[in-house]
Coordinates of C-alpha atoms in Angstrom, one line a residue:
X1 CA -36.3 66.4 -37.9
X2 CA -32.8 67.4 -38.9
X3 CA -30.1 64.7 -38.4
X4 CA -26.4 65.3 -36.5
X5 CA -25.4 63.0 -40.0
X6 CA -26.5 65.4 -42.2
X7 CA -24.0 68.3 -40.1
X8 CA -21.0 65.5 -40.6
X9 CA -21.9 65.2 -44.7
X10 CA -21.6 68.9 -44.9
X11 CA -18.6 69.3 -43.2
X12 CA -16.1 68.0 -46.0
X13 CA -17.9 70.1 -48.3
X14 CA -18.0 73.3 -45.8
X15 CA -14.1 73.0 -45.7
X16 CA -13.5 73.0 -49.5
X17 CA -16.0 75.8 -49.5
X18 CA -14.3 78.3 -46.3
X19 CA -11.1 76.7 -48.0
X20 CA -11.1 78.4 -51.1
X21 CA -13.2 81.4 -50.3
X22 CA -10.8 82.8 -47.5
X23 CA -7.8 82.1 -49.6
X24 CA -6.7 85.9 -49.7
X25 CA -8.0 88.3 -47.6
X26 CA -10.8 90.9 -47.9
X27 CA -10.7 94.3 -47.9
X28 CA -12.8 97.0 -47.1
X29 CA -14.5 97.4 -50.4
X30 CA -14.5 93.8 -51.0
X31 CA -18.4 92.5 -51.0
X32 CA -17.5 89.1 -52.5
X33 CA -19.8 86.1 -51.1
X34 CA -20.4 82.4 -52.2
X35 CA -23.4 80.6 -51.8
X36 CA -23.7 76.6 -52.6
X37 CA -25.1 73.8 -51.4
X38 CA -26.5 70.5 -52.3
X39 CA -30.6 69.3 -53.0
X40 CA -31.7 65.8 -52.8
X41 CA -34.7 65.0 -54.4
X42 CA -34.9 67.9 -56.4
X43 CA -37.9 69.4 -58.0
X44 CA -36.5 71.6 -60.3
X45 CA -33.0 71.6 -62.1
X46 CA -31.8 74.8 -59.9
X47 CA -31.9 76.9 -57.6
X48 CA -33.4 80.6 -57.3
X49 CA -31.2 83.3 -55.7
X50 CA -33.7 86.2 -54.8
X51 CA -34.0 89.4 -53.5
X52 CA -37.7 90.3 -52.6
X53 CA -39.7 88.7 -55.2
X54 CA -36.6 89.4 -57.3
X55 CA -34.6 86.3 -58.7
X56 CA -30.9 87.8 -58.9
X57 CA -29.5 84.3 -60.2
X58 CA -30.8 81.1 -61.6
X59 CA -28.0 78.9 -60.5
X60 CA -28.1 75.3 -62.0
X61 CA -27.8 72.3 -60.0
X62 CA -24.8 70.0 -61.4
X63 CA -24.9 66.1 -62.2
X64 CA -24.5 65.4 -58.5
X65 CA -27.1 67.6 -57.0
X66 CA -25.0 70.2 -56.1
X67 CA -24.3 74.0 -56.8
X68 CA -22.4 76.8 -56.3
X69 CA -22.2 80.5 -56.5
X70 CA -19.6 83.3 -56.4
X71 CA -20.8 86.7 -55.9
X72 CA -18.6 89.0 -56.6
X73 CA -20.5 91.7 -55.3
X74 CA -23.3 91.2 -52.7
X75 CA -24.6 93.5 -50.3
X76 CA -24.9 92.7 -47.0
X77 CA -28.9 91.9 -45.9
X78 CA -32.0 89.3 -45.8
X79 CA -32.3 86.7 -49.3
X80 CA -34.0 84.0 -50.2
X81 CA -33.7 81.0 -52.0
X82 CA -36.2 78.7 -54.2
X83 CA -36.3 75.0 -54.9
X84 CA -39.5 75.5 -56.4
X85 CA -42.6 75.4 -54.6
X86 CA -40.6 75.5 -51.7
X87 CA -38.4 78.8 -50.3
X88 CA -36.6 80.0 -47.1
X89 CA -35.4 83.0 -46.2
X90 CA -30.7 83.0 -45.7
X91 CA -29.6 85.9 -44.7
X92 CA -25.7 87.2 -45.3
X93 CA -23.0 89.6 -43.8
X94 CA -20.3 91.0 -45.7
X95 CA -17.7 88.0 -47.6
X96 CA -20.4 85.4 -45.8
X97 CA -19.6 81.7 -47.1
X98 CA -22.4 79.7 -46.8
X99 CA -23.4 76.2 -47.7
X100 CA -26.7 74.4 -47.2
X101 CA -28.0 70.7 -47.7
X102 CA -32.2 70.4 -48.7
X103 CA -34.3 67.3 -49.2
X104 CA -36.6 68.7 -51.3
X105 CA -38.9 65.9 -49.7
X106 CA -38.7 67.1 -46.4
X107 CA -37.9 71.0 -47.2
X108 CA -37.9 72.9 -44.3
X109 CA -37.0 70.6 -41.8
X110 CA -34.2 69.5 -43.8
X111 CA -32.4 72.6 -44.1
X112 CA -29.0 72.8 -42.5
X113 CA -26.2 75.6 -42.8
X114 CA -22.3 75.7 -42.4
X115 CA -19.5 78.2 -43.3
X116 CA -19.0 81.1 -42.6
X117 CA -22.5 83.1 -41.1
X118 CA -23.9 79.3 -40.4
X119 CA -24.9 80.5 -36.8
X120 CA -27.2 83.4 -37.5
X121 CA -28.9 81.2 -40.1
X122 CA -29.3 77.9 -38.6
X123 CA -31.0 79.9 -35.9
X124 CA -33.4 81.2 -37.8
X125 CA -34.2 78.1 -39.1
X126 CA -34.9 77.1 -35.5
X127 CA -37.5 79.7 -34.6
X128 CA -38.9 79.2 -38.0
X129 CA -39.7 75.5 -37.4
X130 CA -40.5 76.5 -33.5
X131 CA -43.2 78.8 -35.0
X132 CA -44.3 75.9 -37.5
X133 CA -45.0 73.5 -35.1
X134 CA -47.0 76.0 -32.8
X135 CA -48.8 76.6 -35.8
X136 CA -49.8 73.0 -36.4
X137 CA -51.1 72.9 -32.7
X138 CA -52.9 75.9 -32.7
X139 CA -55.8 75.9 -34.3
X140 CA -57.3 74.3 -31.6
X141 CA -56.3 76.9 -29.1
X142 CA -58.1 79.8 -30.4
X143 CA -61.3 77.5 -29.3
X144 CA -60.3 78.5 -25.8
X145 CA -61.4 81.5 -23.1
X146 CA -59.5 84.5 -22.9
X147 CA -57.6 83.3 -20.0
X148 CA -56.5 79.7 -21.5
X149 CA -55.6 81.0 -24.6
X150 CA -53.4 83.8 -22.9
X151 CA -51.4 81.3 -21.0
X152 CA -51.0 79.3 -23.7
X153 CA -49.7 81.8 -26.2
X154 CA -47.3 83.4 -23.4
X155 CA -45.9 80.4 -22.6
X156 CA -44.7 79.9 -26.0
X157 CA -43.5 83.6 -26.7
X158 CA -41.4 83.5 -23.3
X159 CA -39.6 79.9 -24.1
X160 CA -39.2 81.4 -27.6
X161 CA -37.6 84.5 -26.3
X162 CA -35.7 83.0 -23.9
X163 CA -34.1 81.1 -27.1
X164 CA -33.8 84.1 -28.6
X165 CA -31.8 86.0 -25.9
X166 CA -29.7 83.3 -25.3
X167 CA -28.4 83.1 -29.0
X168 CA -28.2 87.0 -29.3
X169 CA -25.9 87.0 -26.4
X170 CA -24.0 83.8 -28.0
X171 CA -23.9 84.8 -31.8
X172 CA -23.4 88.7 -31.0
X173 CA -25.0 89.9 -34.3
X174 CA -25.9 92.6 -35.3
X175 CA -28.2 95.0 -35.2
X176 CA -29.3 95.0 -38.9
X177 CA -29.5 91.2 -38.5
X178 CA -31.6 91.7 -35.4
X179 CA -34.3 93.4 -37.2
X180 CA -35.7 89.9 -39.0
X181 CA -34.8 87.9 -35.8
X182 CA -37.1 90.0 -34.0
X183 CA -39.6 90.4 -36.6
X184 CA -39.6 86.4 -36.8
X185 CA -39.9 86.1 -33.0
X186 CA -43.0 89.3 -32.1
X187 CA -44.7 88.8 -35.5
X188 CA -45.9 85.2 -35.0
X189 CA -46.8 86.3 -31.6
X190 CA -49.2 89.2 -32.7
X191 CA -50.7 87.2 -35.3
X192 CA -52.0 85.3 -33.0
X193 CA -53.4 87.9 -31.3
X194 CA -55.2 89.7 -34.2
X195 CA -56.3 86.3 -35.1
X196 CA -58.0 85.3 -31.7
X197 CA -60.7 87.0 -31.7
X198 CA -62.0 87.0 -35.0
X199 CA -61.7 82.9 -34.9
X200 CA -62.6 82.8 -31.7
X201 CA -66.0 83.6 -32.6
X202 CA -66.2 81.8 -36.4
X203 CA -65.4 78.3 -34.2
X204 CA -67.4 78.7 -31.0
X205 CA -70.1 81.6 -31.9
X206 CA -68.5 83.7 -28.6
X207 CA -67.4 87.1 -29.7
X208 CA -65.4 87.9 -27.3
X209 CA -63.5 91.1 -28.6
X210 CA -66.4 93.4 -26.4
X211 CA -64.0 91.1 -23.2
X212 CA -60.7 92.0 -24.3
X213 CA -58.8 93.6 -22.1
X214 CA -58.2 97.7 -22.8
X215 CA -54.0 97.4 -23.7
X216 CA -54.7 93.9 -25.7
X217 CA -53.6 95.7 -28.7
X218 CA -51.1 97.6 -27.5
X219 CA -48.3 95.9 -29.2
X220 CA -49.9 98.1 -31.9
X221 CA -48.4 101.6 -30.6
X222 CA -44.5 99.6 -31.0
X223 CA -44.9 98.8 -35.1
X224 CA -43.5 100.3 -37.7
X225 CA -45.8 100.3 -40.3
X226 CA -43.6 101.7 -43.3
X227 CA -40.5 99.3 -42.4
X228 CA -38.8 99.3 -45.5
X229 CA -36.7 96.1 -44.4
X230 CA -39.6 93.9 -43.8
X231 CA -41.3 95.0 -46.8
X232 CA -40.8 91.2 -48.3
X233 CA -40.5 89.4 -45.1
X234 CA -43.6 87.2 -44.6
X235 CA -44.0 87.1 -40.5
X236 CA -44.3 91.0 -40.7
X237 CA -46.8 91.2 -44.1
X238 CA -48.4 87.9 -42.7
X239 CA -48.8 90.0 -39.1
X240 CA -50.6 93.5 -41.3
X241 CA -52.6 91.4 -43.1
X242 CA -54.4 89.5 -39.8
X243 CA -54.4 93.0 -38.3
X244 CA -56.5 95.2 -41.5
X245 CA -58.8 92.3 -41.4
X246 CA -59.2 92.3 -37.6
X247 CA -59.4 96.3 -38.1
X248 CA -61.9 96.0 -40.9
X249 CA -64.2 93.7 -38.4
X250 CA -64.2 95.9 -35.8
X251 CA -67.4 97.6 -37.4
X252 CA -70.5 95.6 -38.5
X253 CA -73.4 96.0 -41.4
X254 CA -76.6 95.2 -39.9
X255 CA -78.8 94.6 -43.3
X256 CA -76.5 94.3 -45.4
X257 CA -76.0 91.0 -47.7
X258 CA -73.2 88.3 -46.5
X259 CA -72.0 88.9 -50.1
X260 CA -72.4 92.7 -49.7
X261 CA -70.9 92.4 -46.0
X262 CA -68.0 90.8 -47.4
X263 CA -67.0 93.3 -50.3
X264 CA -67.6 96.4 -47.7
X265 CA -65.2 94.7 -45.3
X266 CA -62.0 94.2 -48.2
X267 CA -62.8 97.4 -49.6
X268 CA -62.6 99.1 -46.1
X269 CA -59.3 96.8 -45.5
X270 CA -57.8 98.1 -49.1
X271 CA -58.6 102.1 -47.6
X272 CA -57.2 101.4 -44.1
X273 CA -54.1 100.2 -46.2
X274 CA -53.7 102.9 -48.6
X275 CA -54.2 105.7 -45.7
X276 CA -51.8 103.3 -42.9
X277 CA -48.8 102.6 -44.9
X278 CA -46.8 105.2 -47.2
X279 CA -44.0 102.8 -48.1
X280 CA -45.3 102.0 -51.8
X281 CA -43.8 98.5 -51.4
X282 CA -45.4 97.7 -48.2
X283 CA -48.5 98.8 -49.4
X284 CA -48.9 97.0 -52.6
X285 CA -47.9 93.9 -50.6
X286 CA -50.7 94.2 -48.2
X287 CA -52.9 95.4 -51.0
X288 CA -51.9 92.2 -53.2
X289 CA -52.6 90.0 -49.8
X290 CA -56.0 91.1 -49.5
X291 CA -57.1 91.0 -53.2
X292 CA -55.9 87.2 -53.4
X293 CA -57.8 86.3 -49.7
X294 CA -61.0 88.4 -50.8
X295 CA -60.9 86.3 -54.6
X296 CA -60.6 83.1 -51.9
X297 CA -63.8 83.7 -50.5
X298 CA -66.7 86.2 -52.6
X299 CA -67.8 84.7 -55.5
X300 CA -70.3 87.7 -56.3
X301 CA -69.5 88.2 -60.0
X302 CA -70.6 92.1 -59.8
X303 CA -68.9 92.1 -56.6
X304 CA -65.4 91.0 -57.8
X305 CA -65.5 93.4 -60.6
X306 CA -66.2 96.5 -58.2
X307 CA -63.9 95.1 -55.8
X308 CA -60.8 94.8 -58.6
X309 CA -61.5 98.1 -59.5
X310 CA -61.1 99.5 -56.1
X311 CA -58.0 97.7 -55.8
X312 CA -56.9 98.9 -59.2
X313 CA -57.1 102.2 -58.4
X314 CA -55.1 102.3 -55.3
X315 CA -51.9 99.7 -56.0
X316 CA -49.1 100.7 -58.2
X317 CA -47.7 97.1 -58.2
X318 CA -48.5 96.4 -62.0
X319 CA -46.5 93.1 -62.1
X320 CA -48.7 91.4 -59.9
X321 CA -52.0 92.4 -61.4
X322 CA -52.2 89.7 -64.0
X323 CA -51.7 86.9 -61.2
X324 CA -54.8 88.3 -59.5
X325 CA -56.5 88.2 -62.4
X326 CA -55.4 84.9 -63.5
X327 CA -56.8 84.0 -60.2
X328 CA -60.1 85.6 -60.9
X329 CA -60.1 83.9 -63.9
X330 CA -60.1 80.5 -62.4
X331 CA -62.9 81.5 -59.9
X332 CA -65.2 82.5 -62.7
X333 CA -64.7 78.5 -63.7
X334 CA -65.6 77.2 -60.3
X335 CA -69.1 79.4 -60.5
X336 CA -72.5 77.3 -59.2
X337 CA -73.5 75.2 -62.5
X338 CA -70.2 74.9 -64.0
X339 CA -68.0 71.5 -64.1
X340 CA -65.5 70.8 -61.9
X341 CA -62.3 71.1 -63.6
X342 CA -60.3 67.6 -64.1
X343 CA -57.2 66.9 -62.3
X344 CA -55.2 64.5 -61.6
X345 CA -55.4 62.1 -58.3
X346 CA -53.9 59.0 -57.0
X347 CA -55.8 56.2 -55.1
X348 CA -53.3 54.3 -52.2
X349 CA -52.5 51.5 -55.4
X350 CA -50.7 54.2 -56.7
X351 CA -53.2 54.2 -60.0
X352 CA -54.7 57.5 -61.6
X353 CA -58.2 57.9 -60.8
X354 CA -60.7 59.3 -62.7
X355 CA -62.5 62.0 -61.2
X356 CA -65.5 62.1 -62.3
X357 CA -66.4 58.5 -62.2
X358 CA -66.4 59.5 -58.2
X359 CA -68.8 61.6 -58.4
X360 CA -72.0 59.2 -58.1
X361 CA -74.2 61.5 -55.7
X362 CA -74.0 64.6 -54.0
X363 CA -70.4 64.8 -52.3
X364 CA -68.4 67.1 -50.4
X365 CA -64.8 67.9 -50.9
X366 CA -62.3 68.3 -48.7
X367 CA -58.4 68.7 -48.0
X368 CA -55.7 68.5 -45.9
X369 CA -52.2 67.9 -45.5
X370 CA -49.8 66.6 -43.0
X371 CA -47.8 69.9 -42.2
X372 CA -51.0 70.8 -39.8
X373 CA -51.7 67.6 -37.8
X374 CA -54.3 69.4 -36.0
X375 CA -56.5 70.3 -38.9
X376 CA -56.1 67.1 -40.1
X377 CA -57.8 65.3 -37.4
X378 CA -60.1 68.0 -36.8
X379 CA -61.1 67.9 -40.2
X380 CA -61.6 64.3 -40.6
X381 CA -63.3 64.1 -37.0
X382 CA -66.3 66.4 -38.5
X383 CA -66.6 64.6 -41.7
X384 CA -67.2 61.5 -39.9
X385 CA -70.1 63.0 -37.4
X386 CA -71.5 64.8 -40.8
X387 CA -71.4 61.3 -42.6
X388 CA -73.6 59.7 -39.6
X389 CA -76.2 62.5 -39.9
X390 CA -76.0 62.6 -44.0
X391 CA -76.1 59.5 -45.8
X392 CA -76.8 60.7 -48.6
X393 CA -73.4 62.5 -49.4
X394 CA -70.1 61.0 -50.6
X395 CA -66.9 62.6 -48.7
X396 CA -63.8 62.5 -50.6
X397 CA -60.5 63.4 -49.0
X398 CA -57.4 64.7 -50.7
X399 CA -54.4 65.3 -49.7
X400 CA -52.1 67.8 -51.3
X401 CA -48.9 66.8 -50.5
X402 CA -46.2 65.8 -53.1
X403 CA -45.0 62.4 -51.2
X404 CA -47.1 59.6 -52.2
X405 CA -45.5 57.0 -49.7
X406 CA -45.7 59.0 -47.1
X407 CA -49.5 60.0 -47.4
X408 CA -49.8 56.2 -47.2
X409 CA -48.0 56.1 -44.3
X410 CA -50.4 58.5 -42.9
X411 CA -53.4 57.1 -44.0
X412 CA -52.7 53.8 -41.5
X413 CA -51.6 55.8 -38.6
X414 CA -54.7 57.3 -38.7
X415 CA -57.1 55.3 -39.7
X416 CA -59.8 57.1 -40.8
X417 CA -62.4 54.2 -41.5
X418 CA -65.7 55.2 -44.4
X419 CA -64.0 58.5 -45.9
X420 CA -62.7 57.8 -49.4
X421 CA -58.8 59.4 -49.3
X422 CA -56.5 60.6 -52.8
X423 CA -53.8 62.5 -53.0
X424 CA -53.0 65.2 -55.6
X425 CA -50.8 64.0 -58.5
X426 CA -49.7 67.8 -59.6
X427 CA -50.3 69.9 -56.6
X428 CA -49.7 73.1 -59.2
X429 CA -52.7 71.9 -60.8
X430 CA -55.0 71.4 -58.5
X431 CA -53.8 74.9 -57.0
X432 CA -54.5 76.8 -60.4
X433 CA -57.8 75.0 -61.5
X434 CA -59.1 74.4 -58.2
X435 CA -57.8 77.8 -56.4
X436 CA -56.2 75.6 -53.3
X437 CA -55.1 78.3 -51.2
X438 CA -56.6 77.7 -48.2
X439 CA -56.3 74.1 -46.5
X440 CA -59.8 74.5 -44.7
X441 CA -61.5 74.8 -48.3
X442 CA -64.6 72.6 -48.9
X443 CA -66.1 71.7 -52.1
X444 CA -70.1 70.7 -52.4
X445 CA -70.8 69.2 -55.7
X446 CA -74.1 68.1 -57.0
X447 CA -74.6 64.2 -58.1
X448 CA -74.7 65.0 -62.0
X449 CA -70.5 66.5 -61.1
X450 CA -71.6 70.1 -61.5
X451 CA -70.6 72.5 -58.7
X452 CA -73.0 73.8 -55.8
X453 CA -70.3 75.9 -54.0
X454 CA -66.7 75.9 -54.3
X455 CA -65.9 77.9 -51.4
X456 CA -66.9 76.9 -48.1
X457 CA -65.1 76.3 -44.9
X458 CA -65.9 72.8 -43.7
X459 CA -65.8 75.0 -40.2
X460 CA -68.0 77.8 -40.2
X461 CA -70.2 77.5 -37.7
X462 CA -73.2 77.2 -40.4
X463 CA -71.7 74.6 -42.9
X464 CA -73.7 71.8 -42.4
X465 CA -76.8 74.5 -43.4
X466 CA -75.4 73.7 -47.3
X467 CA -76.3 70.1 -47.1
X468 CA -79.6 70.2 -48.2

């Protein structure tokens, strides 16, 4: 949580900064704008200064930690900024001044503003982490009726808005600056919307989108789909993407293959794009979100190549086609037979552990990470009924966070007794070779080391069907 000391460290630092910057005034034509700041813990040796998925600076971080930029030019609108892995969004007015400290340890919850347009951003920082920890609680509550979940998600939204209104009326921005407050504020409400039914049933085996009432998706009719300001802005792309997949599901394929199923489904998701959304940038986003989440989860080798030609054919976003295929690269690696790529782990002694001397019989994989407690217990609650019903399996746990300490501060809070716990040493490695994207990834592995399936969800309702 952030710290009132951390506000009183800055403060010096916001003076010399307002100080200097306001030292003559600006005129009408004048865009200039200074951004600086200081990073403990840092990951990289700067900072990135972007516009989209754009870097307009690479500003380096001096002996002390610190940086600083002038801008002499800067039009006024939504940025971001990158201590690599980690970004956030800052947004800036015209001749903002604007400092921020980081712990590059503790990212997001470190992250504190001051100067001039301190307000605006500090509160989106606060919705941001309001909407973070409701995340971390609320995979739990799509398990619940329609009425119980409802509540729940209401509740949140109206204590959220009521935050919302209050600061409006406080800050008085304005209304281009309104746009992402809003976005940040309905987006994470309609996600959860578009996500309830379809994880509704995966968890409980309910559908219950036949229940719904007629206006649930309503909220529908109010979107812009071809926003041209939100084309970068994750609540909103994070928001189309649950929604094509939602839409996609609406129709099933009696008959039809699970692997078959699945490359119908993302192929009808990469139509409804192309046909919903005629902002180019908005729709190679979307199309880009649904080629990595389909590379996730089919494995069908004749599949993936029809499906990357579909998707070829319709985006226009060249630059991010050799990710994707890097991606599907990696996959083709992780194919039943094949060895497990090595990577590096870390037992609680702090040594390097060799993988493959783990792997002494059948065993499933799994991960998690502190930043959603509620999957971590969940996940660690199954494994220990599935390890009472199957002897015969090793589980191994590993966590992907970068803070080795406080993983073993975790580990004894929780005390999860019989499950064998290590903690990724590069989490960029074990993101590449393993394709980590999704914290609810399962791994089964035969006893000789080679793989059996690399993409399961240790909570579909038919997992424990793949331990044979």
């Amino acid at each position: 949580m952030r710290d009132t000391n951390v506000i009183r460290l800055l403060i010096p630092a916001c003076l010399v900064l307002l100080f200097t910057s306001c030292q003559k005034q600006f005129g009408n034509d004048n865009f200039t704008a200074y951004f600086g700041g200081e990073v403990s813990n840092p990951t990289t040796p700067y900072i990135l200064f972007c516009k989209g998925a754009k870097v307009i600076d690479t500003i380096r971080l001096k002996k002390d930690n610190t940086f600083m930029m002038k801008f002499d030019s800067l039009t006024p609108g939504l940025y971001s900024f990158k201590s690599e892995p980690e970004y956030q969004y800052i947004y800036f007015d015209k001749n903002d001044s604007l400092m921020v400290r980081i712990n590059a340890n503790d990212f997001d919850e470190s992250i504190v503003f001051c100067g001039r347009g301190e307000d605006k951003n500090n509160f989106m920082m606060e919705l941001y982490l309001k909407n973070e920890r409701e995340r971390k609680k609320i995979y739990d509550v799509f398990e619940y009726d329609y009425p119980n979940f409802k509540k729940n998600i209401d509740s949140a939204q109206a204590s959220k808005r009521k935050f919302y209104e209050a600061k409006k009326e406080e800050i008085k921005w304005d209304d281009n600056f309104d746009a992402y407050a809003k976005a940040m504020l309905d987006y994470n409400y309609f996600s959860k919307k578009e996500i309830y039914p379809v994880v509704h049933e995966m968890r409980t085996g309910i559908a219950v989108k036949e229940d719904l009432p007629k206006d649930y998706y309503s909220h529908r009719k109010s979107i812009d789909y071809n926003d041209a300001k939100l084309t970068d802005f994750s609540p909103y792309v994070r928001y189309l993407t649950c929604m094509l997949n939602n839409m996609a599901l609406s129709k099933e394929l009696p008959n039809v293959s699970e692997a078959d199923q699945s490359l119908e489904m993302n192929v009808r998701k990469l139509h409804i794009a192309d046909s919903l959304f005629r902002n180019q940038s908005i729709k190679n986003a979307i199309l880009n979100n649904i080629a990595f989440t389909y590379l996730l989860e089919d494995q069908n080798i004749v599949n993936n190549k029809k499906f990357l030609d579909k998707y070829h054919a319709l985006s226009t976003d060249k630059s991010k086609h050799n990710e994707i295929l890097k991606i599907g690269n990696a996959i083709q690696k992780l194919k039943e037979g094949n060895e497990l790529p090595e990577v590096g782990l870390l037992d609680r002694n702090d040594h390097s552990v060799d993988f493959p001397s783990l792997i002494t019989r059948k065993t499933v994989l799994f991960f998690w990470t502190e930043s959603l407690e509620s999957h971590v217990i969940a996940a660690h609650k199954k494994i220990i009924e599935l390890r009472k019903r199957h002897p015969d399996y090793n589980f191994i746990a590993i966590n992907v966070d970068r803070d080795q300490e406080k993983w073993k501060k975790n580990l004894n809070n929780y005390k999860f007794d019989g499950i064998q716990e290590y903690r990724a040493s590069d989490f960029e490695q074990i993101k590449d070779k393993w394709v980590i994207n999704k914290i609810h990834r399962t791994m089964l592995l035969n006893a000789d080391g080679t793989i059996d399936n690399a993409f399961v969800s240790l909570f579909d309702l038919k997992f424990e069907d793949n331990l044979k």
